[in-house]
Coordinates of C-alpha atoms and ligand atoms in Angstrom, one line a residue:
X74 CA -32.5 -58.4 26.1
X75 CA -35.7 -59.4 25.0
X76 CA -38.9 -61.6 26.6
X77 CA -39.6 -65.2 24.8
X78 CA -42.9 -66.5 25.0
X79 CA -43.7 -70.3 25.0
X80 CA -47.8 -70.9 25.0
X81 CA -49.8 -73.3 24.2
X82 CA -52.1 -73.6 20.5
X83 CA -54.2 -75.6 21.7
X84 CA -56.7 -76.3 24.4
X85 CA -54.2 -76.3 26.8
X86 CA -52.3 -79.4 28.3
X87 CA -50.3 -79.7 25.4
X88 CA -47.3 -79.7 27.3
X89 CA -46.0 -76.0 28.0
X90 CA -44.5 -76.9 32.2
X91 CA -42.1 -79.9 30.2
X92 CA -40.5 -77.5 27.3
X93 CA -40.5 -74.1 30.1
X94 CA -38.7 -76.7 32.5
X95 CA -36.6 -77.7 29.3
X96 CA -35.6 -74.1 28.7
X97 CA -35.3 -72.8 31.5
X98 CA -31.3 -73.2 32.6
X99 CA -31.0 -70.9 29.5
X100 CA -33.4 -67.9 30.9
X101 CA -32.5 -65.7 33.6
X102 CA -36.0 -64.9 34.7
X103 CA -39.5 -67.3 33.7
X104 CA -42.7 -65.3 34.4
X105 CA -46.3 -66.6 34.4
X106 CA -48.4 -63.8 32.6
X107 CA -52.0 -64.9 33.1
X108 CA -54.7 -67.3 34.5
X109 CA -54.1 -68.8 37.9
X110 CA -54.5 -72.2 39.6
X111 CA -56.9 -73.7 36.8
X112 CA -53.3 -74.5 35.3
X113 CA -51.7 -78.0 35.8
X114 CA -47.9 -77.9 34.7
X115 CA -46.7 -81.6 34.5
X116 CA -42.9 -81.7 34.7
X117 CA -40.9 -84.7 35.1
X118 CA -37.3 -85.9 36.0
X119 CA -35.4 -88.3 38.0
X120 CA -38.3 -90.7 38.5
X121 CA -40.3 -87.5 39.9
X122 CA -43.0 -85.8 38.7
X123 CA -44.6 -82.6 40.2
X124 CA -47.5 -81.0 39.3
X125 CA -47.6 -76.6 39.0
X126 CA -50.2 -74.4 39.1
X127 CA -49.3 -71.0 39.9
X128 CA -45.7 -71.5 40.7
X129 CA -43.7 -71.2 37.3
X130 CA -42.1 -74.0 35.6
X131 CA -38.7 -72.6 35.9
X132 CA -38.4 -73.2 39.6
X133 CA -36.3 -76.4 39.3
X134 CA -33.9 -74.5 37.9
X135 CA -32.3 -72.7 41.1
X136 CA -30.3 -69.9 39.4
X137 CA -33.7 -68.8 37.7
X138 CA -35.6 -66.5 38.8
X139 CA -39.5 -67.2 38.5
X140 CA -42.0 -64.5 38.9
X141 CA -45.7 -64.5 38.7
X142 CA -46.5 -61.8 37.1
X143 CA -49.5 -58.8 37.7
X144 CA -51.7 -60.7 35.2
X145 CA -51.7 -63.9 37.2
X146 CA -55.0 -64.3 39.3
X147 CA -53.7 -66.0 43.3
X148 CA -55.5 -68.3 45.5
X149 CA -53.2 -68.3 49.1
X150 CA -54.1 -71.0 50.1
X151 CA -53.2 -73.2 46.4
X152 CA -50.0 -71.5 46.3
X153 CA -49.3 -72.3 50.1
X154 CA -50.1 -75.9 49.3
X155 CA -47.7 -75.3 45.9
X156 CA -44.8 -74.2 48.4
X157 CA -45.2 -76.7 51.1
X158 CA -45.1 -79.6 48.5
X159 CA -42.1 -78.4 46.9
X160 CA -40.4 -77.9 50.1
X161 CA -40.8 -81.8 51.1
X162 CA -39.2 -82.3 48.0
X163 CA -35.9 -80.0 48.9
X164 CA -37.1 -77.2 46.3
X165 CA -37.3 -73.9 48.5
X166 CA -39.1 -71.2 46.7
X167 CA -38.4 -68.6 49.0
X168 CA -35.2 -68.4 47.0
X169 CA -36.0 -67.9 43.3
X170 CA -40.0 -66.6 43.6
X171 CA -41.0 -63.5 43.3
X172 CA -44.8 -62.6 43.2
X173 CA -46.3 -58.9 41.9
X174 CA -48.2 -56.8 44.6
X175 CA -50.8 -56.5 41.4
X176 CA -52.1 -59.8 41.2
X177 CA -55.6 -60.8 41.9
X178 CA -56.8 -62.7 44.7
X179 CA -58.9 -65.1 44.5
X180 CA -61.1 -65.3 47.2
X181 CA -63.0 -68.1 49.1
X182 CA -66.4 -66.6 47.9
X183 CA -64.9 -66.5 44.2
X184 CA -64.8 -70.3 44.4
X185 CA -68.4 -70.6 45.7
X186 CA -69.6 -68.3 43.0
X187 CA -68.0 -70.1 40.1
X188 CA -69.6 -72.9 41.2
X189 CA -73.2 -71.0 42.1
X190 CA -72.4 -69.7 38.6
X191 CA -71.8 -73.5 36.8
X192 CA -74.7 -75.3 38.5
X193 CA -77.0 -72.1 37.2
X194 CA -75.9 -72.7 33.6
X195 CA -77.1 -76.5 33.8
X196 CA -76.2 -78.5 30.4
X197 CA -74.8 -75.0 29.4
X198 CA -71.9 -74.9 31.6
X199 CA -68.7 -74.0 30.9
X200 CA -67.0 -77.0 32.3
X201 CA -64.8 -75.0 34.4
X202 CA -61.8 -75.8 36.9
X203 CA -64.1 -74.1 39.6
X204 CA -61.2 -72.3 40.9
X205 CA -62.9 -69.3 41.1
X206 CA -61.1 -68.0 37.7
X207 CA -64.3 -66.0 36.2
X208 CA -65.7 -64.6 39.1
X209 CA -62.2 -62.9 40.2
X210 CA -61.4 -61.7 36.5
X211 CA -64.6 -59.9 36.2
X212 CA -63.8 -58.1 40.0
X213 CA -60.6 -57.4 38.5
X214 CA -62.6 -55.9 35.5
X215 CA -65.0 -54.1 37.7
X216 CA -62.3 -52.7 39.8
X217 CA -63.7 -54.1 43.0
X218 CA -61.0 -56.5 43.6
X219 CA -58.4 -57.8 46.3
X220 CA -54.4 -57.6 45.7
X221 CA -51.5 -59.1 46.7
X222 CA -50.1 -55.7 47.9
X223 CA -53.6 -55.3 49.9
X224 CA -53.0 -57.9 52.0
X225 CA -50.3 -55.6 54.0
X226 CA -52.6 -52.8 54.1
X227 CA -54.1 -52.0 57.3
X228 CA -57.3 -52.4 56.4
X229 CA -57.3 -55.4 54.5
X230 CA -59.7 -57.4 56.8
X231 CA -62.4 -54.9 56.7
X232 CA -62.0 -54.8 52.6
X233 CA -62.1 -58.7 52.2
X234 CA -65.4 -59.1 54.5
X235 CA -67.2 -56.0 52.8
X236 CA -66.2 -57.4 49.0
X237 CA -67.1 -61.0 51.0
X238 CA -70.4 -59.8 52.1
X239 CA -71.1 -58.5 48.6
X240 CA -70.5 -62.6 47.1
X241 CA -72.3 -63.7 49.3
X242 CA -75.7 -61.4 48.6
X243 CA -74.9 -62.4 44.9
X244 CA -74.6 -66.3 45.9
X245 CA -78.1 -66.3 47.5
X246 CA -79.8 -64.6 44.1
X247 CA -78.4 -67.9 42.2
X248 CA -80.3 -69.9 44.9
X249 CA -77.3 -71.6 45.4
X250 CA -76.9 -73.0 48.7
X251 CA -73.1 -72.7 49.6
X252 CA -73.7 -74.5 53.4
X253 CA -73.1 -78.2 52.0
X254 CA -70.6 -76.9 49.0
X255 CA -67.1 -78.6 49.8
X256 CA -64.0 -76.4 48.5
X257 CA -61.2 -79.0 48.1
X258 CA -62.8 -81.2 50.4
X259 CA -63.8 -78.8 53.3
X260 CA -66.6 -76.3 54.1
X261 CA -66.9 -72.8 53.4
X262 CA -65.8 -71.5 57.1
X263 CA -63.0 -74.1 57.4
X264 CA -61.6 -73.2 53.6
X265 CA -62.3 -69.5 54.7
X266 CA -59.9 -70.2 57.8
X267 CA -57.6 -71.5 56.0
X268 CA -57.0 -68.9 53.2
X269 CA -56.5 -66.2 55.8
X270 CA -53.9 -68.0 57.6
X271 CA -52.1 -68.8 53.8
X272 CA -52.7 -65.3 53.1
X273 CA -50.6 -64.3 55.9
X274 CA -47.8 -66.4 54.9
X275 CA -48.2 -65.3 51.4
X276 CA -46.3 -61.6 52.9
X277 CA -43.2 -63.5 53.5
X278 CA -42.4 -63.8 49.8
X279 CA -40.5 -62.1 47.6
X280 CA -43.2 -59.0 46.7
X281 CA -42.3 -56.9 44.0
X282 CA -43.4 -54.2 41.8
X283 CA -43.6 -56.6 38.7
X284 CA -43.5 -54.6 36.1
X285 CA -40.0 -52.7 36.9
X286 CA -38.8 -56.0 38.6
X287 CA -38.9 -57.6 34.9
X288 CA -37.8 -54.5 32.8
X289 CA -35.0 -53.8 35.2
X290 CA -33.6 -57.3 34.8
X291 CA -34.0 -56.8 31.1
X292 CA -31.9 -53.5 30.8
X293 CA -29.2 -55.1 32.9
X294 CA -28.9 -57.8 29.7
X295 CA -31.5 -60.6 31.6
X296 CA -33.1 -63.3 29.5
X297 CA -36.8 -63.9 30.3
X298 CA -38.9 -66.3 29.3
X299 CA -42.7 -65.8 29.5
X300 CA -45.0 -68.7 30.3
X301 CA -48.3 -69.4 29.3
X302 CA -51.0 -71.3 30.5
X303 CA -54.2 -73.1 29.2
X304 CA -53.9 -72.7 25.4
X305 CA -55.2 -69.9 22.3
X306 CA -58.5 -71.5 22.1
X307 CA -59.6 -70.8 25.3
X308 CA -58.6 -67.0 25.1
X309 CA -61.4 -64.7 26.0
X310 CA -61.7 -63.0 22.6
X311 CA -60.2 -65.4 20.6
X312 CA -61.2 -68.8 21.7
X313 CA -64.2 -70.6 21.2
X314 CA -66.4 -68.7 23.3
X315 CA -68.1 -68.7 25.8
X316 CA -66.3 -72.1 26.4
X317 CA -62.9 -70.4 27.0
X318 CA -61.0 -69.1 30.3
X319 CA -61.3 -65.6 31.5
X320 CA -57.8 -63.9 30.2
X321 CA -55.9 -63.6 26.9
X322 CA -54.1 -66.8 26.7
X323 CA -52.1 -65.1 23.3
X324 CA -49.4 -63.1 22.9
X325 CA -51.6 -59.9 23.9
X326 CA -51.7 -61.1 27.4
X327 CA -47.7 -60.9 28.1
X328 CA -47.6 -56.8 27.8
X329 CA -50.6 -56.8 30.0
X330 CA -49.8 -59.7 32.3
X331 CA -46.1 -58.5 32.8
X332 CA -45.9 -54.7 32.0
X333 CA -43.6 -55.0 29.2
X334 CA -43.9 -53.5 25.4
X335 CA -44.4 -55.1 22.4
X336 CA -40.8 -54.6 21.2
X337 CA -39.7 -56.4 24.1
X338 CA -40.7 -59.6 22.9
X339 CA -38.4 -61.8 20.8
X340 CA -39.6 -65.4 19.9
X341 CA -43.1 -67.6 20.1
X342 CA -42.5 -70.5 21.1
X343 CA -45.8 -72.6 20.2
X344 CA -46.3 -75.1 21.8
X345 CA -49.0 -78.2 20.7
X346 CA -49.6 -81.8 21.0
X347 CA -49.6 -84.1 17.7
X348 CA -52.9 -84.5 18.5
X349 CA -55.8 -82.4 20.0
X350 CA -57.5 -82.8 23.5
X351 CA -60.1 -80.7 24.9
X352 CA -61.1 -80.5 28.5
X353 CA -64.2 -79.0 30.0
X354 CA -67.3 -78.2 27.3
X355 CA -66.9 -76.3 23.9
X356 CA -66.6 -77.1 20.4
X357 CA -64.3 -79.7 19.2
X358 CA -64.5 -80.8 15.3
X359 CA -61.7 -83.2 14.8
X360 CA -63.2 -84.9 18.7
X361 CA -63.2 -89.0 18.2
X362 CA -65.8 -90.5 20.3
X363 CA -64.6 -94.3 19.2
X364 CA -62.3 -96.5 20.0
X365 CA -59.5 -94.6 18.5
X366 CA -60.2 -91.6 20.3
X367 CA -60.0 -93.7 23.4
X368 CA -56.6 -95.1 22.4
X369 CA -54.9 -91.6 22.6
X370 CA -56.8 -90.9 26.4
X371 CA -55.4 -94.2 27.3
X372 CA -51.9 -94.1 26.0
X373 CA -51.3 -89.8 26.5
X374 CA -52.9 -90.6 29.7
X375 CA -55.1 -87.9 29.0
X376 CA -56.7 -86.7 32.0
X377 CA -56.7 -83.6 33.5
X378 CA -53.6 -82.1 35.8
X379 CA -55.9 -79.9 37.4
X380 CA -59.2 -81.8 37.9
X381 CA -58.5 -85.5 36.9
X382 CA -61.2 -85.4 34.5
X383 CA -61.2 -87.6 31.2
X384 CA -59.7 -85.3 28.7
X385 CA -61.4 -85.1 25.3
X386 CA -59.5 -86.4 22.5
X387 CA -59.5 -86.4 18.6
X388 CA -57.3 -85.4 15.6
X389 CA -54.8 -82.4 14.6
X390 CA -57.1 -79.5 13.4
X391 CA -55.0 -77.9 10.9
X392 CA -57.3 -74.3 10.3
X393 CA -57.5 -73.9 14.3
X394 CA -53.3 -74.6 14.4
X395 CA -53.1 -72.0 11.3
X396 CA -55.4 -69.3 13.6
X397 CA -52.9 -69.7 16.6
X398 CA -49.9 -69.4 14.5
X399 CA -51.7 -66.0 13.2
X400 CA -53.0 -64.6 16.4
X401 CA -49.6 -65.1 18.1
X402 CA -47.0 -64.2 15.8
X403 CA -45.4 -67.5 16.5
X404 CA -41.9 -67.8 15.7
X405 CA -41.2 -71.4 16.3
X406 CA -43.3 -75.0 16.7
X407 CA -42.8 -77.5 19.5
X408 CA -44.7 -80.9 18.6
X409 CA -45.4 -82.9 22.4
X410 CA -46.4 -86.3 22.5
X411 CA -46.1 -87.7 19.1
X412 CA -44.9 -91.1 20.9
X413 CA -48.5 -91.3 21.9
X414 CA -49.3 -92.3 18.0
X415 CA -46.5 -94.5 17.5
X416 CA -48.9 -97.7 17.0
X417 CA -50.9 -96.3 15.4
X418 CA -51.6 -97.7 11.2
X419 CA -53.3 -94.5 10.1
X420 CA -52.5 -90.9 10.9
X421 CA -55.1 -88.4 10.5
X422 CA -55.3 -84.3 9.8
X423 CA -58.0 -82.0 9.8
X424 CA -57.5 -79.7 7.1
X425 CA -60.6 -77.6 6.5
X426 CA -64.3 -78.3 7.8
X427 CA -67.7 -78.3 6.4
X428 CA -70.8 -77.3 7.7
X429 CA -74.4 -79.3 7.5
X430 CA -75.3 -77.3 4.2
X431 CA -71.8 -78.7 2.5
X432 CA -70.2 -75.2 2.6
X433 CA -66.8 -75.9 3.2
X434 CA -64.3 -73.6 5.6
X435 CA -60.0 -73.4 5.8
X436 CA -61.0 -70.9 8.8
X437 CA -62.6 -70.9 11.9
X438 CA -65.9 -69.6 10.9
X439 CA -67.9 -67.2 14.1
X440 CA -70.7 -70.3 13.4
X441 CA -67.8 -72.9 15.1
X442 CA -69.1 -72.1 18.1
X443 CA -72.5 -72.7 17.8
X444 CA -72.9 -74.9 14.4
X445 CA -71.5 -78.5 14.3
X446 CA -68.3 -78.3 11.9
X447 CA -67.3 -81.8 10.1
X448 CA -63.5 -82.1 9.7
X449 CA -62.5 -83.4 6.0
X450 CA -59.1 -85.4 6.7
X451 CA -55.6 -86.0 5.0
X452 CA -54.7 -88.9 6.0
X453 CA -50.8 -90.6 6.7
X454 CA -49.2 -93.5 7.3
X455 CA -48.1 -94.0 10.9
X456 CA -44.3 -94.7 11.5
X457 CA -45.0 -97.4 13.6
X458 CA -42.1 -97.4 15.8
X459 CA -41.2 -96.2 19.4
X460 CA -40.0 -92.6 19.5
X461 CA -38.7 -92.8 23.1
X462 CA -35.2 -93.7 22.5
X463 CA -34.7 -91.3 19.5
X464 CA -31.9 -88.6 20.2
X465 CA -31.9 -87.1 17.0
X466 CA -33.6 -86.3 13.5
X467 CA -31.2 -88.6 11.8
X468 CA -33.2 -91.7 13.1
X469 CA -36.4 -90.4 11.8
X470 CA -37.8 -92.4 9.6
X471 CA -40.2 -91.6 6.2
X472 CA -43.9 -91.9 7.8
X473 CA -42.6 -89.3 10.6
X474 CA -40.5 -87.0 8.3
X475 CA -44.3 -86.9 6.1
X476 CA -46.0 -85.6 9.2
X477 CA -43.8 -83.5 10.3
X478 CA -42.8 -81.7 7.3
X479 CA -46.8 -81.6 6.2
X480 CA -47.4 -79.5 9.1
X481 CA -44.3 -77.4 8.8
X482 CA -45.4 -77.0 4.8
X483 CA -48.7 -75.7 5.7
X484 CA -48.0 -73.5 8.8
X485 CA -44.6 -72.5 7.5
X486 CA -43.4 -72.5 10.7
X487 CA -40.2 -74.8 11.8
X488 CA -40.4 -77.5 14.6
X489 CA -37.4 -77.1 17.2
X490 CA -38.4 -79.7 19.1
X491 CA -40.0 -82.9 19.1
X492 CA -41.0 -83.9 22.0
X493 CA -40.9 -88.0 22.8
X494 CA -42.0 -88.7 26.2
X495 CA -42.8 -86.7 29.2
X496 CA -39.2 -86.9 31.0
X497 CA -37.0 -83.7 30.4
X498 CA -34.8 -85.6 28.6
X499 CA -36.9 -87.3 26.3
X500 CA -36.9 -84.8 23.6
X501 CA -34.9 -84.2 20.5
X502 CA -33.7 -80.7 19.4
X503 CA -34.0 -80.2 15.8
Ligands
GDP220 P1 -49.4 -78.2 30.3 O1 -50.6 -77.7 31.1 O2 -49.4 -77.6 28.9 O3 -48.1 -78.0 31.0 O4 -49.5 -79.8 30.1 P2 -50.0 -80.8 31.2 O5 -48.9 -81.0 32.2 O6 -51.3 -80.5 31.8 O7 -50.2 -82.1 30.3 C1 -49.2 -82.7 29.6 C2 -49.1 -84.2 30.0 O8 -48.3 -84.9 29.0 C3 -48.3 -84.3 31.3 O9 -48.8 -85.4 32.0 C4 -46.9 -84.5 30.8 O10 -46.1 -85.2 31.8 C5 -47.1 -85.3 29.6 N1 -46.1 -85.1 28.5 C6 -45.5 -84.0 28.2 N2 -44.7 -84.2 27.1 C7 -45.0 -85.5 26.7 C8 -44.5 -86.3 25.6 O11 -43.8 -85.8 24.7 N3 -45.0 -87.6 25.5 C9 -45.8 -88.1 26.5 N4 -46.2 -89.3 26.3 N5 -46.3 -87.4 27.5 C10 -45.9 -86.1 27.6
IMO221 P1 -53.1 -75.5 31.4 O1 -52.3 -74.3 31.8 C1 -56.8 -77.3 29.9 C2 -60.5 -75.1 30.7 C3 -61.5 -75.7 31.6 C4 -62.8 -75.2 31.1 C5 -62.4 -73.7 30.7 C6 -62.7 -72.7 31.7 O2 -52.8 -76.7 32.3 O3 -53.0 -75.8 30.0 P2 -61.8 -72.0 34.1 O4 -61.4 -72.8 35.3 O5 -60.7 -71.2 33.5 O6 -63.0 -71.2 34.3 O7 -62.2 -73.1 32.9 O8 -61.0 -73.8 30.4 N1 -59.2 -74.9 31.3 C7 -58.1 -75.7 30.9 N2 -58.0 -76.7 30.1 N3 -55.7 -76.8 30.5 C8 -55.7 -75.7 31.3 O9 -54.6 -75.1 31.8 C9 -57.0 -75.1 31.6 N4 -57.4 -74.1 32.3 C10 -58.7 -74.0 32.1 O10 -61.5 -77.1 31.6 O11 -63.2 -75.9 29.9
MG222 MG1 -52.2 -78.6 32.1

């Protein structure tokens, strides 16, 4: 059988935990392939809503199996949080997780030097999650980090306080004094405490050679669904750098994150809001800084899963959908949110951008990241209705079938879904 992927075209948050959540009774297996706990995964049922971050969305599904995969960075102590929450709620993941002895940990230290390595950067900072994302990617990279699998090894302790010991000398070159810096709330030797006692719990899980787990369950005829997190625009190479995350958020990222080939994969799932938001710093040309602009943050309830931060907001950018589409093969469109717009008159899409000189661009140009890029619009009638109630494409009405078929035109890719609301059920297959 072969892997789906569902990721996000965006900046992330545009809705990837809902639709896995949605999917998931159909998948044997759903595996998280990248990032770590800088992911919020809203899904929501039966009056309840949880929150993920490292756990996989499929894990309210109890006869699917959810891994996180080698490419998916760890913080104990988030995922012990994860588990205990979930527990109180009658949802017990020692059942259906399974996590790879090749994942990254993130360490105490790696929190204080993303934020040593943030408050350095000044105006210039990244805008990060401070969950300790870069600074445990580029251990990873330099081949000086911790793993899951380490943390049975008998010399674990001594390992963690040498590569410890090391952050720390780096910490004091950024002048960054880590005595008064709260993690979540406590200091550094009570946060420390703390992620060695979750670490120990973290060896009663399911711990599994990843890569043949997931290619053994595909040989015996398994269905698995890989799932992204954060969105294309904030992959390392691809995304508008350096405001982007530290891994390949694209459809490069599954063979890596999960250890399976490229002829494994089957669809891509793309995932995107009928809008844009943007959280943390970066470019952003379709961003409204108006009263519009605040209409979507109020409505979407746009504010981060992660952090609670304000997220940006501001129109479909047609070009930067187009790139996604490109750089991830994908197969498939899921629009989320579109009930946000449904008051609204006027309907607007970015369909090329021009810089201050007039020259005008269909594609992301390498200046986007540095130049200020002015969207020129195509504009659309709203439809001016509630979308909540809908259950099927019959009841769409003109101003909606415009949109959607505009975007479809252009990207000639097909929507599947349309999502209406953030409940699992409010969505409509197409
Ligand atoms: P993810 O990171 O891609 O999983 O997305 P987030 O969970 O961070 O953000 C999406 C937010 O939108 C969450 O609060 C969801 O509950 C909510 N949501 C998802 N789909 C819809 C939808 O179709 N309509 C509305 N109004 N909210 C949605
Ligand atoms: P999900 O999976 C939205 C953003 C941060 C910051 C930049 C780098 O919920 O869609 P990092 O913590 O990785 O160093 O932050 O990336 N970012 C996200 N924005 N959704 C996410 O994940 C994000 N994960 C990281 O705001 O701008
Ligand atoms: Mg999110």
């Amino acid at each position: 059988m072969k892997v789906d992927v569902l990721l996000g075209l965006q900046w992330g948050d545009e809705g990837k935990g809902k639709i896995v959540d949605v999917l998931a009774p159909d998948y044997d297996v759903v595996a998280r392939f990248q990032g770590g706990p800088n992911a919020g995964h809203t899904i929501e049922f039966d009056q309840k809503k949880f929150v993920l971050h490292t756990i996989p969305s499929g894990i309210f599904n109890p006869k699917t199996a959810n891994l996180i995969g080698n490419g998916v960075i760890i913080d104990p102590l988030i995922l012990k949080k994860e588990i205990d929450k979930l527990k109180a709620s009658q949802i017990d993941c020692s059942l259906n997780l399974y996590v790879s002895r090749k994942a990254h940990l993130i360490l105490p230290t790696h929190r204080l030097m993303d934020a040593a390595s943030e408050a350095s950067k000044g105006a210039a900072k990244i805008g990060s999650t401070l969950k300790g994302i870069g600074p445990t990617y580029t251990d990873k990279m330099s081949r000086c980090g911790l793993r899951v699998g380490d943390l049975a090894m008998h010399d674990f302790r001594q390992r963690y306080e040498a590569l410890k010991n090391k952050h720390l000398a780096q910490i004091s070159q950024l002048s960054f004094d880590y005595s008064s810096h709260l993690i979540d709330g406590d200091n550094f030797e009570t946060y420390e405490q703390k992620w060695l006692e979750a670490s120990d719990l973290i060896l009663n899980l399911k711990l599994v050679d990843s890569e043949y787990f997931i290619n053994d369950r595909l040989r015996s005829g398994q269905k698995v669904l890989a799932e992204g997190a954060q969105g294309t625009l904030l992959d390392i190479d691809f995304g508008s750098y350096p405001f982007v995350t530290s891994s390949n958020t694209t459809i490069a990222g599954v063979c890596s994150g999960l250890g399976i080939p490229a002829q494994a994969i089957g669809k891509v799932i793309g995932v995107f809001k009928a809008y844009c938001t943007r959280v943390g710093s970066g470019p952003f040309p379709t961003e409204l800084f108006d009263e519009t602009g605040e209409k979507m943050r109020v409505i979407g309830h746009e504010f981060g899963s992660t952090t609670g931060r304000p997220r940006r907001c501001g129109w479909l950018d047609l070009p930067a959908l187009q790139y996604a589409i490109m750089l991830n093969g994908v197969t498939e469109l899921v629009m989320m949110k579109a009930d946000v717009l449904d008051s609204f008159e006027t309907i607007k899409i970015a369909t090329s951008y021009l810089d201050k000189q007039g020259n005008s661009f269909s594609r992301i140009p390498f200046e986007a990241c540095t130049t200020p890029m002015n969207p020129v619009y195509e504009e659309f009638a709203g439809w001016q209705h509630s979308l909540r109630s809908i259950g099927s494409n019959k009841e769409f009405t003109n101003p909606l079938k415009n949109y959607i078929s505009f975007i479809e035109s252009r990207t000639g890719i097909k929507l599947s879904m349309l999502s209406t609301g953030p409940e699992r059920d409010q969505i409509v297959m197409l």
